[in-house]
């Protein structure tokens, strides 16, 4: 595996492990907390976080909007245990998939269905940013809106 991918995947793993630890501190009722009307609940945000690794990998491969809609519709996560399992499974899938890419494939550019063009490696970096962004949102929602600090380290 390309050493840069190894390093990027390690940062994704840090985010995934910390989200798993946060989920361990939650109760099923926390999934229903919706700090802002017309915005995602904690549960909806966790479901989104759980699928980022696989969904963004599909996008990095040029998946169409219809293919992504079908993927999202096929995901059913109804409790904390399922969310954790999906998050870990999707990280494993991403790690394996990027581990199998050649140097040439990492430099290959693909365009998302909304028109953004990145190399496959840039898409991997986007996944790092995407996970860290939503993990920060989750932490802020829990601490500032739900009064529940999970006391989980977010960085090594």
PDB file of N, CA, C and O in Angstrom, residues 26-50 77-78 80 83 134 137-142 145-146:
ATOM      1  N   UNK A  26     -23.438   6.672  24.663  1.00  0.00           N
ATOM      2  CA  UNK A  26     -24.798   7.156  24.401  1.00  0.00           C
ATOM      3  C   UNK A  26     -25.851   6.130  24.768  1.00  0.00           C
ATOM      4  O   UNK A  26     -25.585   4.930  24.838  1.00  0.00           O
ATOM      5  N   UNK A  27     -27.051   6.627  24.953  1.00  0.00           N
ATOM      6  CA  UNK A  27     -28.243   5.797  25.129  1.00  0.00           C
ATOM      7  C   UNK A  27     -29.066   5.905  23.850  1.00  0.00           C
ATOM      8  O   UNK A  27     -28.958   6.898  23.121  1.00  0.00           O
ATOM      9  N   UNK A  28     -29.907   4.936  23.612  1.00  0.00           N
ATOM     10  CA  UNK A  28     -30.752   4.949  22.412  1.00  0.00           C
ATOM     11  C   UNK A  28     -31.584   6.235  22.332  1.00  0.00           C
ATOM     12  O   UNK A  28     -31.822   6.751  21.238  1.00  0.00           O
ATOM     13  N   UNK A  29     -31.991   6.777  23.475  1.00  0.00           N
ATOM     14  CA  UNK A  29     -32.799   8.011  23.466  1.00  0.00           C
ATOM     15  C   UNK A  29     -32.006   9.205  22.946  1.00  0.00           C
ATOM     16  O   UNK A  29     -32.601  10.162  22.445  1.00  0.00           O
ATOM     17  N   UNK A  30     -30.672   9.155  23.048  1.00  0.00           N
ATOM     18  CA  UNK A  30     -29.845  10.253  22.529  1.00  0.00           C
ATOM     19  C   UNK A  30     -29.967  10.383  21.012  1.00  0.00           C
ATOM     20  O   UNK A  30     -29.742  11.457  20.464  1.00  0.00           O
ATOM     21  N   UNK A  31     -30.326   9.303  20.338  1.00  0.00           N
ATOM     22  CA  UNK A  31     -30.472   9.346  18.876  1.00  0.00           C
ATOM     23  C   UNK A  31     -31.561  10.319  18.449  1.00  0.00           C
ATOM     24  O   UNK A  31     -31.520  10.860  17.346  1.00  0.00           O
ATOM     25  N   UNK A  32     -32.525  10.562  19.325  1.00  0.00           N
ATOM     26  CA  UNK A  32     -33.672  11.414  18.988  1.00  0.00           C
ATOM     27  C   UNK A  32     -33.415  12.898  19.215  1.00  0.00           C
ATOM     28  O   UNK A  32     -34.212  13.729  18.783  1.00  0.00           O
ATOM     29  N   UNK A  33     -32.326  13.238  19.892  1.00  0.00           N
ATOM     30  CA  UNK A  33     -32.028  14.642  20.199  1.00  0.00           C
ATOM     31  C   UNK A  33     -31.813  15.409  18.898  1.00  0.00           C
ATOM     32  O   UNK A  33     -31.018  15.023  18.048  1.00  0.00           O
ATOM     33  N   UNK A  34     -32.565  16.497  18.753  1.00  0.00           N
ATOM     34  CA  UNK A  34     -32.479  17.356  17.563  1.00  0.00           C
ATOM     35  C   UNK A  34     -32.313  18.796  18.054  1.00  0.00           C
ATOM     36  O   UNK A  34     -33.285  19.498  18.283  1.00  0.00           O
ATOM     37  N   UNK A  35     -31.055  19.231  18.204  1.00  0.00           N
ATOM     38  CA  UNK A  35     -30.798  20.540  18.792  1.00  0.00           C
ATOM     39  C   UNK A  35     -31.385  21.715  18.018  1.00  0.00           C
ATOM     40  O   UNK A  35     -31.745  22.718  18.614  1.00  0.00           O
ATOM     41  N   UNK A  36     -31.470  21.590  16.710  1.00  0.00           N
ATOM     42  CA  UNK A  36     -31.973  22.688  15.891  1.00  0.00           C
ATOM     43  C   UNK A  36     -33.089  22.171  14.992  1.00  0.00           C
ATOM     44  O   UNK A  36     -32.892  21.195  14.271  1.00  0.00           O
ATOM     45  N   UNK A  37     -34.222  22.848  15.050  1.00  0.00           N
ATOM     46  CA  UNK A  37     -35.350  22.461  14.201  1.00  0.00           C
ATOM     47  C   UNK A  37     -34.924  22.506  12.737  1.00  0.00           C
ATOM     48  O   UNK A  37     -34.165  23.379  12.323  1.00  0.00           O
ATOM     49  N   UNK A  38     -35.391  21.569  11.953  1.00  0.00           N
ATOM     50  CA  UNK A  38     -35.080  21.455  10.524  1.00  0.00           C
ATOM     51  C   UNK A  38     -33.633  21.042  10.249  1.00  0.00           C
ATOM     52  O   UNK A  38     -33.162  21.163   9.116  1.00  0.00           O
ATOM     53  N   UNK A  39     -32.907  20.599  11.269  1.00  0.00           N
ATOM     54  CA  UNK A  39     -31.553  20.072  11.096  1.00  0.00           C
ATOM     55  C   UNK A  39     -31.542  18.635  11.597  1.00  0.00           C
ATOM     56  O   UNK A  39     -32.460  18.176  12.262  1.00  0.00           O
ATOM     57  N   UNK A  40     -30.466  17.925  11.289  1.00  0.00           N
ATOM     58  CA  UNK A  40     -30.380  16.508  11.655  1.00  0.00           C
ATOM     59  C   UNK A  40     -30.372  16.298  13.168  1.00  0.00           C
ATOM     60  O   UNK A  40     -29.829  17.095  13.914  1.00  0.00           O
ATOM     61  N   UNK A  41     -30.949  15.172  13.555  1.00  0.00           N
ATOM     62  CA  UNK A  41     -30.870  14.717  14.942  1.00  0.00           C
ATOM     63  C   UNK A  41     -29.519  14.040  15.145  1.00  0.00           C
ATOM     64  O   UNK A  41     -28.788  13.767  14.175  1.00  0.00           O
ATOM     65  N   UNK A  42     -29.195  13.740  16.376  1.00  0.00           N
ATOM     66  CA  UNK A  42     -27.964  12.998  16.675  1.00  0.00           C
ATOM     67  C   UNK A  42     -27.977  11.669  15.923  1.00  0.00           C
ATOM     68  O   UNK A  42     -26.975  11.275  15.330  1.00  0.00           O
ATOM     69  N   UNK A  43     -29.103  10.995  15.928  1.00  0.00           N
ATOM     70  CA  UNK A  43     -29.206   9.707  15.226  1.00  0.00           C
ATOM     71  C   UNK A  43     -28.998   9.833  13.729  1.00  0.00           C
ATOM     72  O   UNK A  43     -28.302   9.024  13.117  1.00  0.00           O
ATOM     73  N   UNK A  44     -29.601  10.848  13.130  1.00  0.00           N
ATOM     74  CA  UNK A  44     -29.427  11.055  11.686  1.00  0.00           C
ATOM     75  C   UNK A  44     -27.974  11.385  11.356  1.00  0.00           C
ATOM     76  O   UNK A  44     -27.435  10.895  10.358  1.00  0.00           O
ATOM     77  N   UNK A  45     -27.339  12.182  12.193  1.00  0.00           N
ATOM     78  CA  UNK A  45     -25.932  12.507  11.969  1.00  0.00           C
ATOM     79  C   UNK A  45     -25.064  11.262  12.118  1.00  0.00           C
ATOM     80  O   UNK A  45     -24.175  11.016  11.295  1.00  0.00           O
ATOM     81  N   UNK A  46     -25.327  10.461  13.135  1.00  0.00           N
ATOM     82  CA  UNK A  46     -24.553   9.223  13.312  1.00  0.00           C
ATOM     83  C   UNK A  46     -24.739   8.265  12.136  1.00  0.00           C
ATOM     84  O   UNK A  46     -23.780   7.616  11.699  1.00  0.00           O
ATOM     85  N   UNK A  47     -25.949   8.183  11.623  1.00  0.00           N
ATOM     86  CA  UNK A  47     -26.191   7.327  10.452  1.00  0.00           C
ATOM     87  C   UNK A  47     -25.393   7.826   9.259  1.00  0.00           C
ATOM     88  O   UNK A  47     -24.839   7.036   8.488  1.00  0.00           O
ATOM     89  N   UNK A  48     -25.318   9.133   9.095  1.00  0.00           N
ATOM     90  CA  UNK A  48     -24.532   9.714   8.000  1.00  0.00           C
ATOM     91  C   UNK A  48     -23.046   9.403   8.198  1.00  0.00           C
ATOM     92  O   UNK A  48     -22.367   8.956   7.271  1.00  0.00           O
ATOM     93  N   UNK A  49     -22.547   9.608   9.405  1.00  0.00           N
ATOM     94  CA  UNK A  49     -21.141   9.316   9.700  1.00  0.00           C
ATOM     95  C   UNK A  49     -20.831   7.849   9.416  1.00  0.00           C
ATOM     96  O   UNK A  49     -19.769   7.518   8.871  1.00  0.00           O
ATOM     97  N   UNK A  50     -21.757   6.967   9.761  1.00  0.00           N
ATOM     98  CA  UNK A  50     -21.543   5.528   9.604  1.00  0.00           C
ATOM     99  C   UNK A  50     -21.321   5.116   8.150  1.00  0.00           C
ATOM    100  O   UNK A  50     -20.614   4.139   7.879  1.00  0.00           O
ATOM    101  N   UNK A  77     -30.263   1.658   9.540  1.00  0.00           N
ATOM    102  CA  UNK A  77     -29.571   1.663  10.829  1.00  0.00           C
ATOM    103  C   UNK A  77     -30.536   2.203  11.871  1.00  0.00           C
ATOM    104  O   UNK A  77     -30.894   3.381  11.841  1.00  0.00           O
ATOM    105  N   UNK A  78     -30.948   1.339  12.791  1.00  0.00           N
ATOM    106  CA  UNK A  78     -32.002   1.731  13.717  1.00  0.00           C
ATOM    107  C   UNK A  78     -31.579   1.805  15.172  1.00  0.00           C
ATOM    108  O   UNK A  78     -32.389   2.152  16.025  1.00  0.00           O
ATOM    109  N   UNK A  80     -27.892   2.041  18.099  1.00  0.00           N
ATOM    110  CA  UNK A  80     -26.480   2.366  18.277  1.00  0.00           C
ATOM    111  C   UNK A  80     -25.556   1.224  17.856  1.00  0.00           C
ATOM    112  O   UNK A  80     -24.526   1.459  17.218  1.00  0.00           O
ATOM    113  N   UNK A  83     -25.297   1.097  14.094  1.00  0.00           N
ATOM    114  CA  UNK A  83     -24.522   2.234  13.596  1.00  0.00           C
ATOM    115  C   UNK A  83     -23.030   1.956  13.772  1.00  0.00           C
ATOM    116  O   UNK A  83     -22.233   2.157  12.854  1.00  0.00           O
ATOM    117  N   UNK A 134     -17.866  16.012  10.557  1.00  0.00           N
ATOM    118  CA  UNK A 134     -19.089  15.533  11.194  1.00  0.00           C
ATOM    119  C   UNK A 134     -18.855  15.036  12.616  1.00  0.00           C
ATOM    120  O   UNK A 134     -19.746  15.150  13.467  1.00  0.00           O
ATOM    121  N   UNK A 137     -19.137  18.077  14.615  1.00  0.00           N
ATOM    122  CA  UNK A 137     -20.546  18.443  14.776  1.00  0.00           C
ATOM    123  C   UNK A 137     -21.204  17.596  15.862  1.00  0.00           C
ATOM    124  O   UNK A 137     -21.931  18.107  16.710  1.00  0.00           O
ATOM    125  N   UNK A 138     -20.953  16.294  15.797  1.00  0.00           N
ATOM    126  CA  UNK A 138     -21.536  15.372  16.773  1.00  0.00           C
ATOM    127  C   UNK A 138     -21.109  15.755  18.184  1.00  0.00           C
ATOM    128  O   UNK A 138     -21.951  15.857  19.090  1.00  0.00           O
ATOM    129  N   UNK A 139     -19.829  15.978  18.364  1.00  0.00           N
ATOM    130  CA  UNK A 139     -19.313  16.335  19.691  1.00  0.00           C
ATOM    131  C   UNK A 139     -19.963  17.632  20.188  1.00  0.00           C
ATOM    132  O   UNK A 139     -20.406  17.712  21.339  1.00  0.00           O
ATOM    133  N   UNK A 140     -20.038  18.636  19.321  1.00  0.00           N
ATOM    134  CA  UNK A 140     -20.648  19.911  19.702  1.00  0.00           C
ATOM    135  C   UNK A 140     -22.124  19.735  20.040  1.00  0.00           C
ATOM    136  O   UNK A 140     -22.618  20.330  21.018  1.00  0.00           O
ATOM    137  N   UNK A 141     -22.836  18.944  19.261  1.00  0.00           N
ATOM    138  CA  UNK A 141     -24.259  18.710  19.543  1.00  0.00           C
ATOM    139  C   UNK A 141     -24.433  18.068  20.915  1.00  0.00           C
ATOM    140  O   UNK A 141     -25.306  18.479  21.693  1.00  0.00           O
ATOM    141  N   UNK A 142     -23.608  17.076  21.188  1.00  0.00           N
ATOM    142  CA  UNK A 142     -23.742  16.368  22.459  1.00  0.00           C
ATOM    143  C   UNK A 142     -23.377  17.262  23.643  1.00  0.00           C
ATOM    144  O   UNK A 142     -24.091  17.292  24.651  1.00  0.00           O
ATOM    145  N   UNK A 145     -25.554  21.136  23.222  1.00  0.00           N
ATOM    146  CA  UNK A 145     -27.014  21.116  23.069  1.00  0.00           C
ATOM    147  C   UNK A 145     -27.681  20.058  23.935  1.00  0.00           C
ATOM    148  O   UNK A 145     -28.836  20.193  24.300  1.00  0.00           O
ATOM    149  N   UNK A 146     -26.938  18.992  24.213  1.00  0.00           N
ATOM    150  CA  UNK A 146     -27.516  17.889  24.970  1.00  0.00           C
ATOM    151  C   UNK A 146     -26.933  17.815  26.378  1.00  0.00           C
ATOM    152  O   UNK A 146     -27.368  17.002  27.178  1.00  0.00           O
TER     153      UNK A 146
END
